[in-house]
Coordinates of C-alpha atoms in Angstrom, one line a residue:
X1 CA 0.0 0.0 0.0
X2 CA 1.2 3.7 -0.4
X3 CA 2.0 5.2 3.0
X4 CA 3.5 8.6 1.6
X5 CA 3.1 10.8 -1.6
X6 CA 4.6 14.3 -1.6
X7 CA 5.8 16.6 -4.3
X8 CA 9.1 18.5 -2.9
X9 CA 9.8 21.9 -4.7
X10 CA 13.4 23.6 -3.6
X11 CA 13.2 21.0 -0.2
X12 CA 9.8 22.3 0.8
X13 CA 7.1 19.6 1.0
X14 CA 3.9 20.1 -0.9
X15 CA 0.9 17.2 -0.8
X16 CA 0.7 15.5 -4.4
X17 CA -2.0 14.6 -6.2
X18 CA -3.8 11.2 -6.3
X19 CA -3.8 10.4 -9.2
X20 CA 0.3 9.1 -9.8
X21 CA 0.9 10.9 -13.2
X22 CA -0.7 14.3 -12.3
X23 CA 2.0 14.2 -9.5
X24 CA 4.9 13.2 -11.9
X25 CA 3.7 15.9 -14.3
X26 CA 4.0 18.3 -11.5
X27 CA 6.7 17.9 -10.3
X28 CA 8.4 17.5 -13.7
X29 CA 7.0 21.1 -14.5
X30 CA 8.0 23.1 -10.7
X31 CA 11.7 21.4 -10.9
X32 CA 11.0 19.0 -7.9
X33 CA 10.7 15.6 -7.5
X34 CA 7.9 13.4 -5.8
X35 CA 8.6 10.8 -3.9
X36 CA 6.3 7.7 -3.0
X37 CA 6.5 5.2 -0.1
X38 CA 4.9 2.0 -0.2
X39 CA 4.9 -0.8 2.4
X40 CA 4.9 -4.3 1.0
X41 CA 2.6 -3.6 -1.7
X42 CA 0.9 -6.4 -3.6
X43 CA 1.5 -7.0 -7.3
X44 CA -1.6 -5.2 -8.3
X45 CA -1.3 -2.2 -6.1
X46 CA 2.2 -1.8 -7.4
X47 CA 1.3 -1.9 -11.1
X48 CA 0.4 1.3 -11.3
X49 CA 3.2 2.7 -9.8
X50 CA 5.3 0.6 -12.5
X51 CA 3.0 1.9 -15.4
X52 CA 3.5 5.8 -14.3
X53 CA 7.1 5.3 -13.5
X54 CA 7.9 3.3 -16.3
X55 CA 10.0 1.0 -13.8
X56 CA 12.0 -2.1 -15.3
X57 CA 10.2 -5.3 -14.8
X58 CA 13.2 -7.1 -13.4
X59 CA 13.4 -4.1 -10.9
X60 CA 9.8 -4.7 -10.2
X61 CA 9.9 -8.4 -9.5
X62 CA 12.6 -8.3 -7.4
X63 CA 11.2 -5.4 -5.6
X64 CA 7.7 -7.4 -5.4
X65 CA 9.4 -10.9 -3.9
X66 CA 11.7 -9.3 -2.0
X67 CA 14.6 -11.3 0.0
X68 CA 17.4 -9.8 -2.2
X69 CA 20.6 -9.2 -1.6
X70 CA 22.4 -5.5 -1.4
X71 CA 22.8 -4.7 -4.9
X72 CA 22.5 -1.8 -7.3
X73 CA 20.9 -1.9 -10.7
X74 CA 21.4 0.8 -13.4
X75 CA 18.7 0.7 -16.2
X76 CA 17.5 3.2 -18.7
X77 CA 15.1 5.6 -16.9
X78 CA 16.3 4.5 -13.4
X79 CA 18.4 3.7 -10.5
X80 CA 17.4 0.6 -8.3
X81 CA 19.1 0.2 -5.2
X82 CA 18.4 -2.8 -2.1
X83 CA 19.4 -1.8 1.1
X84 CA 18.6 -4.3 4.3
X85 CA 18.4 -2.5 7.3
X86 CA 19.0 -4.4 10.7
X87 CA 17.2 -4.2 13.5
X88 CA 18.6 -5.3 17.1
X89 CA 15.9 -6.5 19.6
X90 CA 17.2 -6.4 23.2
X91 CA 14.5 -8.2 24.5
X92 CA 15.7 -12.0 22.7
X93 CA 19.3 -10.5 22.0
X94 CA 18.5 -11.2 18.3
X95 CA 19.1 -9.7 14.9
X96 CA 16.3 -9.2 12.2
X97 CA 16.5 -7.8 8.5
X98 CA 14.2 -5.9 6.2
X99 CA 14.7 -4.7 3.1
X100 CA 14.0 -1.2 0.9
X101 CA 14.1 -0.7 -2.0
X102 CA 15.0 2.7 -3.7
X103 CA 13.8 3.4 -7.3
X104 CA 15.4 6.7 -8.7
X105 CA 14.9 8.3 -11.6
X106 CA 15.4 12.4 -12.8
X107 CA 12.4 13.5 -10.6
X108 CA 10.9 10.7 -8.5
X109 CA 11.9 8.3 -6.0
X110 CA 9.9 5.1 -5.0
X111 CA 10.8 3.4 -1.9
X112 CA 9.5 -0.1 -1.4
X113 CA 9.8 -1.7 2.1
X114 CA 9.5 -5.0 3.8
X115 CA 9.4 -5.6 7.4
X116 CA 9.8 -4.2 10.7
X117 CA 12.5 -1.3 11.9
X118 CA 13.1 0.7 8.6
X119 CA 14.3 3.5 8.9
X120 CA 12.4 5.5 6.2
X121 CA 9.5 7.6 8.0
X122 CA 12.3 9.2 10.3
X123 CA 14.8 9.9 7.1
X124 CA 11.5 11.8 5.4
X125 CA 10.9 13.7 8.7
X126 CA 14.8 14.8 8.9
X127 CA 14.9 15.3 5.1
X128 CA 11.5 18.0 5.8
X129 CA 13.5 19.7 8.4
X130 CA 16.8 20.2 6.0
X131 CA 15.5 21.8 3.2
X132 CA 18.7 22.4 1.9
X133 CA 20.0 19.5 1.3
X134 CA 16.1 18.1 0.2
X135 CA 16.4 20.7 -2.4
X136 CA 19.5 18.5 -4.1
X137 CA 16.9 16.4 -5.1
X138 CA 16.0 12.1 -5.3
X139 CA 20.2 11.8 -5.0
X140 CA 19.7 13.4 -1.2
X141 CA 16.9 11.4 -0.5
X142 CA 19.2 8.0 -1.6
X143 CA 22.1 9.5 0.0
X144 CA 19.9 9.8 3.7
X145 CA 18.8 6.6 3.1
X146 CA 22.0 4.5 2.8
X147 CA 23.4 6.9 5.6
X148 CA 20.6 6.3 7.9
X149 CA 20.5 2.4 7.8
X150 CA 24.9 2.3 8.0
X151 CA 24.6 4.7 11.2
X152 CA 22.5 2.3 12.5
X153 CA 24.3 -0.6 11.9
X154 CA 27.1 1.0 13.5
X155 CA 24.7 0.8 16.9
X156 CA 23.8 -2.9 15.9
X157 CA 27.3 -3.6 15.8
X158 CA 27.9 -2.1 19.6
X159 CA 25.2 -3.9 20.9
X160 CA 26.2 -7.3 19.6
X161 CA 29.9 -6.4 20.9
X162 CA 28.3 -6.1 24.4
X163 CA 26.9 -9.4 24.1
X164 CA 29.6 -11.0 23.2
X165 CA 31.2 -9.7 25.8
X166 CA 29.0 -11.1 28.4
X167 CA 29.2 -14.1 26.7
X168 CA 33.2 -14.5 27.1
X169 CA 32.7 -13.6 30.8
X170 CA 30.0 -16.8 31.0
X171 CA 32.5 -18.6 29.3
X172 CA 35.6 -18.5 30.8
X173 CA 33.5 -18.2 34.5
X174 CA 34.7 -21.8 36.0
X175 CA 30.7 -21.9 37.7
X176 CA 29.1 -21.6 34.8
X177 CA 31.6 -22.1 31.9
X178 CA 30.8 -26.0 31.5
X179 CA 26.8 -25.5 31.0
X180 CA 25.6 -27.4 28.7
X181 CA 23.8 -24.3 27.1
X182 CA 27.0 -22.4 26.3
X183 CA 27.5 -23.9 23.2
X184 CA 24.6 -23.4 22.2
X185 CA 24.5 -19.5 22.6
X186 CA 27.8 -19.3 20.8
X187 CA 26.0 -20.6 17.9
X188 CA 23.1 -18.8 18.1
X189 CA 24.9 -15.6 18.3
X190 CA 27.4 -16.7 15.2
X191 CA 24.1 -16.8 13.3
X192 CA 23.2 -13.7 14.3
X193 CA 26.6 -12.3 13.4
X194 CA 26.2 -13.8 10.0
X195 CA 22.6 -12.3 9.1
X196 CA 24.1 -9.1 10.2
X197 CA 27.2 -9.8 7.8
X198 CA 24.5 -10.7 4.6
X199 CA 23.3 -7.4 5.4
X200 CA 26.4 -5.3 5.3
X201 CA 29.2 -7.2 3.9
X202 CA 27.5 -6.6 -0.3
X203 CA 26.3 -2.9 0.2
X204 CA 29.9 -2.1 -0.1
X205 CA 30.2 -2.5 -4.3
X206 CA 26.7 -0.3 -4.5
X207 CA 28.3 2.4 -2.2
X208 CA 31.7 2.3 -4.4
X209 CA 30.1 3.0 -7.3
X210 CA 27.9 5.8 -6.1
X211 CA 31.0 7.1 -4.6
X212 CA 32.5 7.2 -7.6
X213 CA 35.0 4.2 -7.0
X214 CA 36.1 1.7 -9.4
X215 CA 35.7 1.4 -12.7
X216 CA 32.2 1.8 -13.2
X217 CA 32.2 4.5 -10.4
X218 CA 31.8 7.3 -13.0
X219 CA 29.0 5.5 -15.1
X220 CA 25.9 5.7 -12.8
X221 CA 23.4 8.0 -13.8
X222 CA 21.0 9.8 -11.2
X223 CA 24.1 10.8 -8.8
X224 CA 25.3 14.3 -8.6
X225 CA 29.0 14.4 -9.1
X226 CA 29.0 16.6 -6.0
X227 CA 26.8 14.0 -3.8
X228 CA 30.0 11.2 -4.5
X229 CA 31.7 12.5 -1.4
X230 CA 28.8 12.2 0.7
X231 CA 28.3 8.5 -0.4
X232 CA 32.4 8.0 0.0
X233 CA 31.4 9.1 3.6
X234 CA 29.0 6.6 3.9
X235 CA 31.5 3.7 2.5
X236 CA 33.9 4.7 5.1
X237 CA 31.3 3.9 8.1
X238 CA 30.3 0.9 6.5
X239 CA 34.0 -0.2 6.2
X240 CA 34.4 0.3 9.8
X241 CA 30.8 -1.7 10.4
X242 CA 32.0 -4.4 8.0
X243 CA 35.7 -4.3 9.9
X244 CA 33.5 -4.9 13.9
X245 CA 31.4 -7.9 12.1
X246 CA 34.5 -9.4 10.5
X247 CA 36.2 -8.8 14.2
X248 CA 33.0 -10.1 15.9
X249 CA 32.9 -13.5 13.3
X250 CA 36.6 -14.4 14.4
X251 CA 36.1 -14.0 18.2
X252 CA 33.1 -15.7 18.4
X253 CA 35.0 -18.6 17.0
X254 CA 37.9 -18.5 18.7
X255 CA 35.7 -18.6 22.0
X256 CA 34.0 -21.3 20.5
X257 CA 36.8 -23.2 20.2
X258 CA 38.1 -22.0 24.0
X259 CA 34.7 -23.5 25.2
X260 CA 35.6 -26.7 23.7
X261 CA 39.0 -26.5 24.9
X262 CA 37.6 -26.3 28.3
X263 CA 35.0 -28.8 27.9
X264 CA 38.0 -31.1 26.6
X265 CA 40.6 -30.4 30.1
X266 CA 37.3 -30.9 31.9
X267 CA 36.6 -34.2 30.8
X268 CA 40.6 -35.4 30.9
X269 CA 40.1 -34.7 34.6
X270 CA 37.5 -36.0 34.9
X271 CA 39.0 -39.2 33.4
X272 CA 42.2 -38.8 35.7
X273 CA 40.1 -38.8 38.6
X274 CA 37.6 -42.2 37.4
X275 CA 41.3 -43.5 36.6
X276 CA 42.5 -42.7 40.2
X277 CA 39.8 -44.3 41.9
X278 CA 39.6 -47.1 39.5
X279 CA 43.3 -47.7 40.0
X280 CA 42.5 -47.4 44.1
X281 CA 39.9 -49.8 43.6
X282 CA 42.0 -52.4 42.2
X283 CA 44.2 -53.2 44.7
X284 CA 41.8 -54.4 47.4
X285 CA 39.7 -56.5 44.4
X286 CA 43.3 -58.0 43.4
X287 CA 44.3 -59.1 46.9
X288 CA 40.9 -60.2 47.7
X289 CA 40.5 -62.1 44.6
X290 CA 43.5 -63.8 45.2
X291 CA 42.8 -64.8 48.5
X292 CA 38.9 -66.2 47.6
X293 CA 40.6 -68.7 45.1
X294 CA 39.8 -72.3 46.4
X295 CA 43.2 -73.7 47.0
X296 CA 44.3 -76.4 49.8
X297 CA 47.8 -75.8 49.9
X298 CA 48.1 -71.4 50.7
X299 CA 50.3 -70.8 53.7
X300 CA 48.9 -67.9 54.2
X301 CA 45.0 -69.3 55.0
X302 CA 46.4 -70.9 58.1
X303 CA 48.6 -68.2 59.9
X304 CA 46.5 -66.5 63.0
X305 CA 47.0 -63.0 62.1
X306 CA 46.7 -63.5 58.1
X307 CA 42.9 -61.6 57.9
X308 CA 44.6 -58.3 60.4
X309 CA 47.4 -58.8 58.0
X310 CA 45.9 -58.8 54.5
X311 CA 43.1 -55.8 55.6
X312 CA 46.2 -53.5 56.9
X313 CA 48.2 -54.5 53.6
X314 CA 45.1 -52.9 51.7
X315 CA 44.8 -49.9 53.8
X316 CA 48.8 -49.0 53.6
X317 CA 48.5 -49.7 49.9
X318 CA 45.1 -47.3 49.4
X319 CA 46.9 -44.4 51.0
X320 CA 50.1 -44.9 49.8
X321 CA 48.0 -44.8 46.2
X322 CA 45.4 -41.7 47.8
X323 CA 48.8 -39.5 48.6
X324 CA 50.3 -40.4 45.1
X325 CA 47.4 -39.4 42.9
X326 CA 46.6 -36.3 45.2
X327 CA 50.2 -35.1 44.7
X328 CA 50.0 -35.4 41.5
X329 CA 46.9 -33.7 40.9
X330 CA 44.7 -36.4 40.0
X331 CA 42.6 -36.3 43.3

């Protein structure tokens, strides 16, 4: 459905027509640009926005079905651009994704979204209140886009950083460091990790060329040549974003395999000490299994003090065995 339609004459907001071609004619004719927001819009109620617009099928379909990766498509009468912006949800320590879409041509932009936590109504409302940079036209309204949904993963990326955090403390805690669930949250924050990495790791190309980086840097249409530096800006906070996931990815291994590590020394005690008392064990079973064979002829079945003799034997041998183990840290 359409949630916003405005015309936007030298960064000043005027209400657009319904019907979609009046409002493009308009804007054509005052020098603005009109820009449309639509939230998950059906096939149908997006048709007309394609007929008006005269947006590329291939645009549209991947607009319509959504679950695309960070990309950006130059075609003949537009610019299509997928950012995913994440959302962190303190509550379940999780990370989600949406996606928008941003179709710009030389006096429109169409913004297609899917799911919860984009950041678009609030970029509109600071775009209004900057009418100076509004006035650069559907460039400044990409520009606040990308730069909006980067700052935030920038406060994604601190967030999961405390988590982890907590999570190294849990794990190297000798109380609770062996619990069975540990694991298990390592994982589940690795996957977290890696749908926030999906998310940021591709934008980079899209953000080179609109910075004007690269080869094909100088061959997108739709960018003002004096907007590059403010997309270059933008690259630069998503290389330090990209720089915490990548740092995040490798320590969340590495106290992965630390957990493991423990787990491992935890069991070889464990086995010392099963080995200990096995070993303890054994002595008094040997001597009394020797003693319970059935033969006539054993000297030692007849002597008065053999029983007081054999049970001290066993009791000098167990601590001699106790004190050896416990010096050597087995016990």
């Amino acid at each position: 459905m359409i949630v916003d339609c405005a015309i936007y004459r030298h960064g000043h907001r005027t209400e657009g027509p319904e019907d979609l071609s009046d409002a493009l004619a308009e804007a054509r004719a005052a020098g603005g640009f009109v820009w449309i927001g639509l939230y998950e819009p059906s096939e149908r109620e997006f048709e007309l926005v394609t007929d008006e617009f005269g947006l590329h099928p291939l645009a549209v379909e991947d607009a319509l079905k959504a679950h695309q990766r960070p990309k950006l498509e130059v075609y003949d009468d537009s610019l299509f651009m997928v950012i995913k912006p994440v959302v962190y949800e303190p509550d379940s320590d999780a990370v989600s994704t949406g996606e928008v879409m941003v179709f710009v041509g030389d006096c429109f932009v169409v913004t297609v979204r899917h799911g919860e936590g984009t950041p678009l109504a609030a970029v509109r409302r600071r775009l209004e209140e900057e009418p100076e940079m509004l006035d650069k036209g559907p460039t400044a309204v990409l520009y606040a886009i990308a730069d909006a949904t980067v700052d935030h993963y920038l406060e994604v990326a601190t967030e999961l950083q405390t988590d982890l955090d907590e999570l190294e403390a849990e794990v190297f805690q000798p109380e609770t460091g062996s619990s069975r669930n540990t694991a298990s949250r390592i994982y589940t924050f690795k996957r977290q990790v890696l749908e926030f990495r999906r998310a940021t790791g591709p934008l980079a190309l899209p953000l080179g060329r609109l910075a004007g980086n690269g080869a094909l840097g100088g061959t997108v249409p739709f960018v003002h040549d004096k907007a590059r530096p403010f997309f270059r800006d933008v690259g630069d906070h998503l290389t330090r974003v990209n720089e915490s996931v990548e740092a995040l990815d490798r320590l969340v291994s590495d106290i992965l395999s630390a957990h493991l590590a423990q787990m491992s020394v935890r069991q070889n005690d464990d086995m010392r000490k099963i080995s200990a008392w096995a070993a303890m064990a054994a002595v008094p079973t040997m001597i009394a299994g020797i003693y319970g064979m059935n033969f006539d002829h054993m000297p030692e079945l007849h002597w008065l003090w053999s029983y007081p003799a054999v049970i001290a034997l066993m009791a000098v041998l167990e601590v001699l065995l106790y004190r050896l183990f416990k010096r050597r840290g087995w016990l």
